[in-house]
Amino acid sequence: MLVDKGLYMRSPHVIPVKETSFVESKKFMGGLFGDKRPLNVIEITNIYINLKRNALGKTIMVGFSQVAQSKEVGQFMTRGGDIAAKHTKVFSELLEESYLPVSMSWDMEVTDSTSPPFSEKLMMFMTTSLIALSAGIYATSAASSARKDISLNFIRLSAEIANYAEDGANILIKNGWFEEPPHPADHDELANR
C-alpha cells in the first residue's frame, strides 16, 4: 500500500560482504577530528531509524500544533517540531556523507484542520511519552555506535530532548494532567517517631 501511494521509504542498502574481516586498528573507533571511516551497518541502522522517527515526530508535532487550543501547548508542539526537524537534519547529513539515501518527510500529509481530534491532555501525554522513548533509543544508539562523533551526536541530542521533556512535564503539572505513578509505601514517613 505504501508503495502504491508513493510513501514507501526504502532503507539504505549495503552490499553483503563475502568474507569476515576483523578490526586491526584503534582508528576504527574514529576520532572527533580528521578522517572518519565509513559508517557500519549498526550505525546506519541507528541513524536511519532515528531519522524516520524524527520525521514522523515532526509531522505529529505540526498536526498537534495546529489543533492545540491553548497557546502554551501550541508553542510546545511547535518547538517539538523544530527540534525534530533539527535532529532529522543531523541524521540526514550523516547518511549523505556516506552516500546513503535519506528518507522523505510526511509533512505534506498533515491536513489544514484546526479541529482537535484529541484533548490537549492526551496530546501532551503522547508527546512526553514519545520524548521518553526517544531518550532511550538515543542512549542505545550512542552505546552501539563505534564512531565517537556519532555517539557524541546522540548524547548532545539527548540533552536537548531532556530539556524539552522537562518543559512538557511542567505543562502537565501546571494543568493538573500529570498523574503520579503508583509507588511503594514510604515506611520512614509512616514510622511513629
Coordinates of C-alpha atoms in Angstrom, one line a residue:
M1 CA 0.0 0.0 0.0
L2 CA 2.8 2.4 0.9
V3 CA 4.5 1.7 -2.5
D4 CA 1.2 2.3 -4.3
K5 CA 0.7 5.6 -2.6
G6 CA 4.3 6.7 -3.2
L7 CA 5.0 6.8 0.5
Y8 CA 7.3 3.8 1.0
M9 CA 10.8 4.8 2.2
R10 CA 13.4 2.4 1.2
S11 CA 16.1 2.0 3.9
P12 CA 19.8 2.2 3.0
H13 CA 21.1 -0.9 1.3
V14 CA 24.6 -2.3 1.9
I15 CA 26.1 -5.0 -0.3
P16 CA 26.7 -8.1 1.8
V17 CA 30.4 -8.9 2.5
K18 CA 31.8 -12.1 1.1
E19 CA 34.2 -12.8 3.9
T20 CA 34.7 -11.8 7.6
S21 CA 37.2 -9.2 8.4
F22 CA 38.5 -8.0 11.8
V23 CA 39.3 -4.6 13.1
E24 CA 43.1 -4.1 13.1
S25 CA 43.4 -0.5 14.3
K26 CA 42.1 1.7 17.1
K27 CA 41.2 4.2 14.3
F28 CA 38.1 2.1 13.8
M29 CA 36.6 3.9 16.8
G30 CA 37.1 7.2 15.0
G31 CA 38.3 10.4 16.3
L32 CA 36.4 13.6 16.6
F33 CA 38.5 15.3 14.0
G34 CA 40.1 14.3 10.8
D35 CA 39.3 11.3 8.6
K36 CA 36.4 9.2 9.6
R37 CA 35.8 5.7 8.4
P38 CA 32.6 4.9 6.6
L39 CA 29.5 4.1 8.7
N40 CA 29.0 0.4 9.6
V41 CA 25.6 -1.2 9.3
I42 CA 24.8 -0.9 13.0
E43 CA 25.4 2.9 12.8
I44 CA 23.5 3.1 9.6
T45 CA 20.5 1.3 11.1
N46 CA 20.5 3.5 14.2
I47 CA 20.8 6.7 12.2
Y48 CA 18.1 5.7 9.7
I49 CA 15.7 4.6 12.4
N50 CA 16.2 7.8 14.3
L51 CA 15.8 9.8 11.1
K52 CA 12.5 8.2 10.3
R53 CA 11.2 8.6 13.9
N54 CA 12.1 12.3 13.9
A55 CA 10.5 12.8 10.5
L56 CA 7.3 11.2 11.9
G57 CA 7.6 13.1 15.1
K58 CA 7.9 16.4 13.3
T59 CA 4.7 15.6 11.3
I60 CA 2.9 14.7 14.5
M61 CA 4.0 18.0 16.2
V62 CA 2.9 20.0 13.1
G63 CA -0.6 18.4 13.4
F64 CA -0.8 18.8 17.2
S65 CA 0.3 22.4 17.0
Q66 CA -2.5 23.2 14.5
V67 CA -5.2 21.8 16.8
A68 CA -3.9 22.8 20.2
Q69 CA -6.4 25.1 21.9
S70 CA -4.0 26.9 24.3
K71 CA -1.1 29.0 23.2
E72 CA 1.2 27.3 25.6
V73 CA 0.5 23.8 24.3
G74 CA 0.6 25.0 20.7
Q75 CA 4.0 26.6 21.2
F76 CA 5.3 23.5 23.0
M77 CA 4.3 21.4 19.9
T78 CA 5.8 23.9 17.5
R79 CA 9.1 23.7 19.5
G80 CA 8.9 19.9 19.3
G81 CA 8.6 20.1 15.5
D82 CA 11.6 22.4 15.3
I83 CA 13.7 20.1 17.5
A84 CA 12.6 17.0 15.4
A85 CA 13.5 19.0 12.2
K86 CA 16.9 19.8 13.6
H87 CA 17.6 16.2 14.6
T88 CA 16.4 15.0 11.2
K89 CA 18.9 17.3 9.6
V90 CA 21.8 15.9 11.7
F91 CA 20.9 12.3 10.8
S92 CA 20.4 13.2 7.1
E93 CA 23.8 14.8 6.9
L94 CA 25.4 11.7 8.5
L95 CA 23.8 9.4 5.9
E96 CA 24.6 11.8 3.0
E97 CA 28.3 11.8 4.0
S98 CA 28.3 8.1 3.2
Y99 CA 26.3 8.5 0.0
L100 CA 23.3 6.8 1.5
P101 CA 19.6 7.7 0.8
V102 CA 17.7 10.0 3.1
S103 CA 14.0 9.4 3.7
M104 CA 11.3 11.9 2.7
S105 CA 9.1 13.7 5.2
W106 CA 5.5 13.2 5.8
D107 CA 4.7 16.9 6.3
M108 CA 2.5 17.0 3.2
E109 CA 0.2 14.5 4.8
V110 CA -0.9 17.0 7.5
T111 CA -4.3 18.4 6.7
D112 CA -5.4 22.0 7.2
S113 CA -7.8 21.1 10.0
T114 CA -7.7 23.1 13.2
S115 CA -10.4 21.0 14.9
P116 CA -8.8 18.9 17.8
P117 CA -9.4 15.2 17.5
F118 CA -7.8 14.7 20.9
S119 CA -7.7 16.6 24.2
E120 CA -4.6 18.7 25.0
K121 CA -4.1 16.3 27.9
L122 CA -3.8 13.3 25.6
M123 CA -1.6 15.2 23.1
M124 CA 0.7 16.2 25.9
F125 CA 0.8 12.7 27.3
M126 CA 1.6 11.2 23.9
T127 CA 4.3 13.8 23.2
T128 CA 6.0 13.4 26.5
S129 CA 5.8 9.6 26.1
L130 CA 7.5 9.9 22.7
I131 CA 10.2 12.1 24.2
A132 CA 10.9 9.5 26.8
L133 CA 11.0 6.8 24.2
S134 CA 13.4 8.9 22.1
A135 CA 15.8 9.3 25.1
G136 CA 16.0 5.5 25.5
I137 CA 16.6 5.0 21.8
Y138 CA 19.2 7.7 21.6
A139 CA 21.0 6.1 24.5
T140 CA 21.0 2.7 22.9
S141 CA 22.2 4.2 19.6
A142 CA 25.0 6.1 21.3
A143 CA 26.1 2.9 23.1
S144 CA 26.2 0.8 20.0
S145 CA 28.0 3.3 17.7
A146 CA 31.7 2.7 17.5
R147 CA 32.5 6.1 16.0
K148 CA 32.9 8.7 18.7
D149 CA 31.5 11.6 16.7
I150 CA 28.2 9.7 16.2
S151 CA 27.9 8.7 19.9
L152 CA 28.5 12.3 20.9
N153 CA 25.8 13.5 18.5
F154 CA 23.3 11.1 20.1
I155 CA 24.4 12.3 23.6
R156 CA 24.1 16.0 22.6
L157 CA 20.7 15.5 21.0
S158 CA 19.6 13.6 24.2
A159 CA 20.4 16.6 26.3
E160 CA 18.3 18.8 24.1
I161 CA 15.2 16.5 24.3
A162 CA 15.8 16.2 28.1
N163 CA 15.2 19.9 28.5
Y164 CA 12.2 19.7 26.2
A165 CA 10.8 16.8 28.3
E166 CA 11.2 18.8 31.5
D167 CA 9.2 21.7 29.9
G168 CA 6.5 19.2 28.9
A169 CA 6.3 17.8 32.4
N170 CA 5.9 21.3 33.8
I171 CA 3.0 22.0 31.5
L172 CA 1.4 18.7 32.6
I173 CA 1.9 19.6 36.2
K174 CA 0.6 23.1 35.8
N175 CA -2.6 21.9 34.2
G176 CA -3.2 19.1 36.6
W177 CA -2.6 16.4 33.9
F178 CA 0.4 14.6 35.4
E179 CA -0.9 11.6 37.2
E180 CA 1.6 10.3 39.8
P181 CA 2.6 6.7 39.1
P182 CA 2.0 4.2 41.9
H183 CA 4.9 3.7 44.3
P184 CA 5.6 1.6 47.4
A185 CA 4.7 2.9 50.9
D186 CA 7.3 5.3 52.4
H187 CA 7.9 3.4 55.7
D188 CA 10.2 6.2 57.1
E189 CA 7.3 8.6 56.7
L190 CA 4.8 6.2 58.2
A191 CA 7.0 5.3 61.2
N192 CA 5.8 6.7 64.6
R193 CA 9.0 8.5 65.7

